[in-house]
Amino acid sequence: MTRHLLLAAALSCLLLPVSAKDTKDYEVHEWKKIQITDKFWSEGAAFGDFNKDGKMDVVSGPYWYEGPGFTVRHEYYPAKQTFKIKKADGTEQTIEGFEGGLGTNNAYSDN
């Protein structure tokens, strides 16, 4: 029981809010959301300087995207996956990538 109390005390220390006076030694960062594709290739992504140009790049599924703009896409393994959805008018549309939340089955990727 003592171990559990010590663990709970340690965790509560980690969750305490930081007061404004304690932040003088910290730098404030801002984040910007960038959507690199409207297709679903993977549940996750990673980053690194893949082309060694000094700028961070992003990899997700079969593609990596050059930073900092992330508009130039490179395929590093064959992107063959597609799925079909029925449109409101009854016609089918083939979409590249995995279904994920884009279709009706909310399926996972194979990455």
mmCIF file of C-alpha atoms in Angstrom:
data_model
loop_
_atom_site.group_PDB
_atom_site.id
_atom_site.type_symbol
_atom_site.label_atom_id
_atom_site.label_comp_id
_atom_site.label_asym_id
_atom_site.label_seq_id
_atom_site.Cartn_x
_atom_site.Cartn_y
_atom_site.Cartn_z
ATOM 1 C CA MET A 1 0.000 0.000 0.000
ATOM 2 C CA THR A 2 2.874 2.374 0.750
ATOM 3 C CA ARG A 3 4.249 1.987 -2.784
ATOM 4 C CA HIS A 4 0.874 2.997 -4.221
ATOM 5 C CA LEU A 5 0.745 6.099 -2.005
ATOM 6 C CA LEU A 6 4.257 7.101 -3.040
ATOM 7 C CA LEU A 7 3.395 6.620 -6.706
ATOM 8 C CA ALA A 8 0.212 8.673 -6.312
ATOM 9 C CA ALA A 9 2.176 11.446 -4.571
ATOM 10 C CA ALA A 10 4.809 11.438 -7.323
ATOM 11 C CA LEU A 11 2.178 11.603 -10.040
ATOM 12 C CA SER A 12 0.319 14.423 -8.306
ATOM 13 C CA CYS A 13 3.567 16.419 -8.259
ATOM 14 C CA LEU A 14 3.851 16.013 -12.021
ATOM 15 C CA LEU A 15 0.315 17.273 -12.552
ATOM 16 C CA LEU A 16 0.584 20.452 -10.486
ATOM 17 C CA PRO A 17 0.022 23.649 -12.473
ATOM 18 C CA VAL A 18 3.005 25.929 -13.028
ATOM 19 C CA SER A 19 2.612 29.480 -11.775
ATOM 20 C CA ALA A 20 3.543 32.452 -13.967
ATOM 21 C CA LYS A 21 6.592 33.241 -11.831
ATOM 22 C CA ASP A 22 7.957 29.720 -12.477
ATOM 23 C CA THR A 23 7.901 30.148 -16.279
ATOM 24 C CA LYS A 24 10.630 32.812 -16.546
ATOM 25 C CA ASP A 25 13.168 30.148 -17.598
ATOM 26 C CA TYR A 26 10.941 28.621 -20.287
ATOM 27 C CA GLU A 27 10.445 29.583 -23.899
ATOM 28 C CA VAL A 28 6.886 29.781 -25.218
ATOM 29 C CA HIS A 29 6.287 27.860 -28.461
ATOM 30 C CA GLU A 30 3.444 28.206 -30.899
ATOM 31 C CA TRP A 31 2.066 25.334 -32.973
ATOM 32 C CA LYS A 32 0.525 25.432 -36.408
ATOM 33 C CA LYS A 33 -1.607 22.588 -37.768
ATOM 34 C CA ILE A 34 -0.718 21.582 -41.333
ATOM 35 C CA GLN A 35 -2.751 18.991 -43.256
ATOM 36 C CA ILE A 36 -0.367 17.282 -45.668
ATOM 37 C CA THR A 37 -2.994 15.116 -47.409
ATOM 38 C CA ASP A 38 -6.724 14.494 -47.428
ATOM 39 C CA LYS A 39 -6.147 10.726 -47.803
ATOM 40 C CA PHE A 40 -5.739 8.218 -44.966
ATOM 41 C CA TRP A 41 -2.483 6.285 -45.169
ATOM 42 C CA SER A 42 -1.520 5.713 -41.555
ATOM 43 C CA GLU A 43 -2.609 6.235 -37.948
ATOM 44 C CA GLY A 44 0.672 7.958 -37.212
ATOM 45 C CA ALA A 45 3.469 10.011 -38.685
ATOM 46 C CA ALA A 46 7.091 10.750 -37.888
ATOM 47 C CA PHE A 47 9.592 13.428 -38.770
ATOM 48 C CA GLY A 48 13.262 13.674 -39.614
ATOM 49 C CA ASP A 49 15.593 15.282 -42.107
ATOM 50 C CA PHE A 50 15.245 12.517 -44.719
ATOM 51 C CA ASN A 51 16.862 14.387 -47.623
ATOM 52 C CA LYS A 52 19.574 15.953 -45.425
ATOM 53 C CA ASP A 53 18.805 19.554 -46.416
ATOM 54 C CA GLY A 54 18.668 20.837 -42.820
ATOM 55 C CA LYS A 55 14.842 21.053 -42.776
ATOM 56 C CA MET A 56 12.511 18.618 -41.039
ATOM 57 C CA ASP A 57 10.447 16.352 -43.305
ATOM 58 C CA VAL A 58 7.365 14.261 -42.455
ATOM 59 C CA VAL A 59 6.670 10.592 -43.242
ATOM 60 C CA SER A 60 3.246 8.955 -43.135
ATOM 61 C CA GLY A 61 2.213 5.735 -44.843
ATOM 62 C CA PRO A 62 4.034 5.183 -48.155
ATOM 63 C CA TYR A 63 5.057 8.840 -48.556
ATOM 64 C CA TRP A 64 7.457 11.355 -47.111
ATOM 65 C CA TYR A 65 6.915 15.081 -47.588
ATOM 66 C CA GLU A 66 9.681 17.674 -47.906
ATOM 67 C CA GLY A 67 9.733 20.352 -45.237
ATOM 68 C CA PRO A 68 9.150 23.107 -44.559
ATOM 69 C CA GLY A 69 6.258 23.394 -47.048
ATOM 70 C CA PHE A 70 5.320 19.667 -47.085
ATOM 71 C CA THR A 71 3.846 19.977 -50.602
ATOM 72 C CA VAL A 72 6.488 17.883 -52.413
ATOM 73 C CA ARG A 73 5.624 14.206 -51.863
ATOM 74 C CA HIS A 74 7.927 11.198 -52.400
ATOM 75 C CA GLU A 75 6.764 7.567 -52.511
ATOM 76 C CA TYR A 76 9.179 5.201 -50.734
ATOM 77 C CA TYR A 77 7.111 2.030 -51.147
ATOM 78 C CA PRO A 78 4.259 1.267 -53.584
ATOM 79 C CA ALA A 79 1.048 3.075 -52.647
ATOM 80 C CA LYS A 80 -1.414 0.544 -54.053
ATOM 81 C CA GLN A 81 -4.235 0.664 -51.494
ATOM 82 C CA THR A 82 -7.651 1.987 -52.602
ATOM 83 C CA PHE A 83 -11.234 1.668 -51.421
ATOM 84 C CA LYS A 84 -14.669 2.519 -52.806
ATOM 85 C CA ILE A 85 -17.398 4.658 -51.322
ATOM 86 C CA LYS A 86 -20.941 5.177 -52.510
ATOM 87 C CA LYS A 87 -21.842 8.780 -53.181
ATOM 88 C CA ALA A 88 -25.258 10.258 -52.423
ATOM 89 C CA ASP A 89 -26.351 9.790 -56.051
ATOM 90 C CA GLY A 90 -25.598 6.032 -55.855
ATOM 91 C CA THR A 91 -22.411 6.079 -57.915
ATOM 92 C CA GLU A 92 -19.160 4.641 -56.563
ATOM 93 C CA GLN A 93 -15.943 6.586 -56.186
ATOM 94 C CA THR A 94 -12.503 4.978 -55.822
ATOM 95 C CA ILE A 95 -10.229 6.762 -53.371
ATOM 96 C CA GLU A 96 -6.521 6.107 -52.849
ATOM 97 C CA GLY A 97 -5.388 5.093 -49.391
ATOM 98 C CA PHE A 98 -7.117 3.204 -46.596
ATOM 99 C CA GLU A 99 -10.739 3.722 -45.654
ATOM 100 C CA GLY A 100 -10.256 4.928 -42.086
ATOM 101 C CA GLY A 101 -12.887 7.506 -41.163
ATOM 102 C CA LEU A 102 -13.314 8.525 -44.817
ATOM 103 C CA GLY A 103 -15.693 5.638 -45.514
ATOM 104 C CA THR A 104 -18.459 3.908 -43.597
ATOM 105 C CA ASN A 105 -16.384 1.119 -41.995
ATOM 106 C CA ASN A 106 -13.833 3.248 -40.082
ATOM 107 C CA ALA A 107 -11.105 0.677 -40.877
ATOM 108 C CA TYR A 108 -7.440 0.746 -39.843
ATOM 109 C CA SER A 109 -4.457 1.101 -42.148
ATOM 110 C CA ASP A 110 -1.829 -1.582 -42.731
ATOM 111 C CA ASN A 111 1.135 0.465 -41.540
#
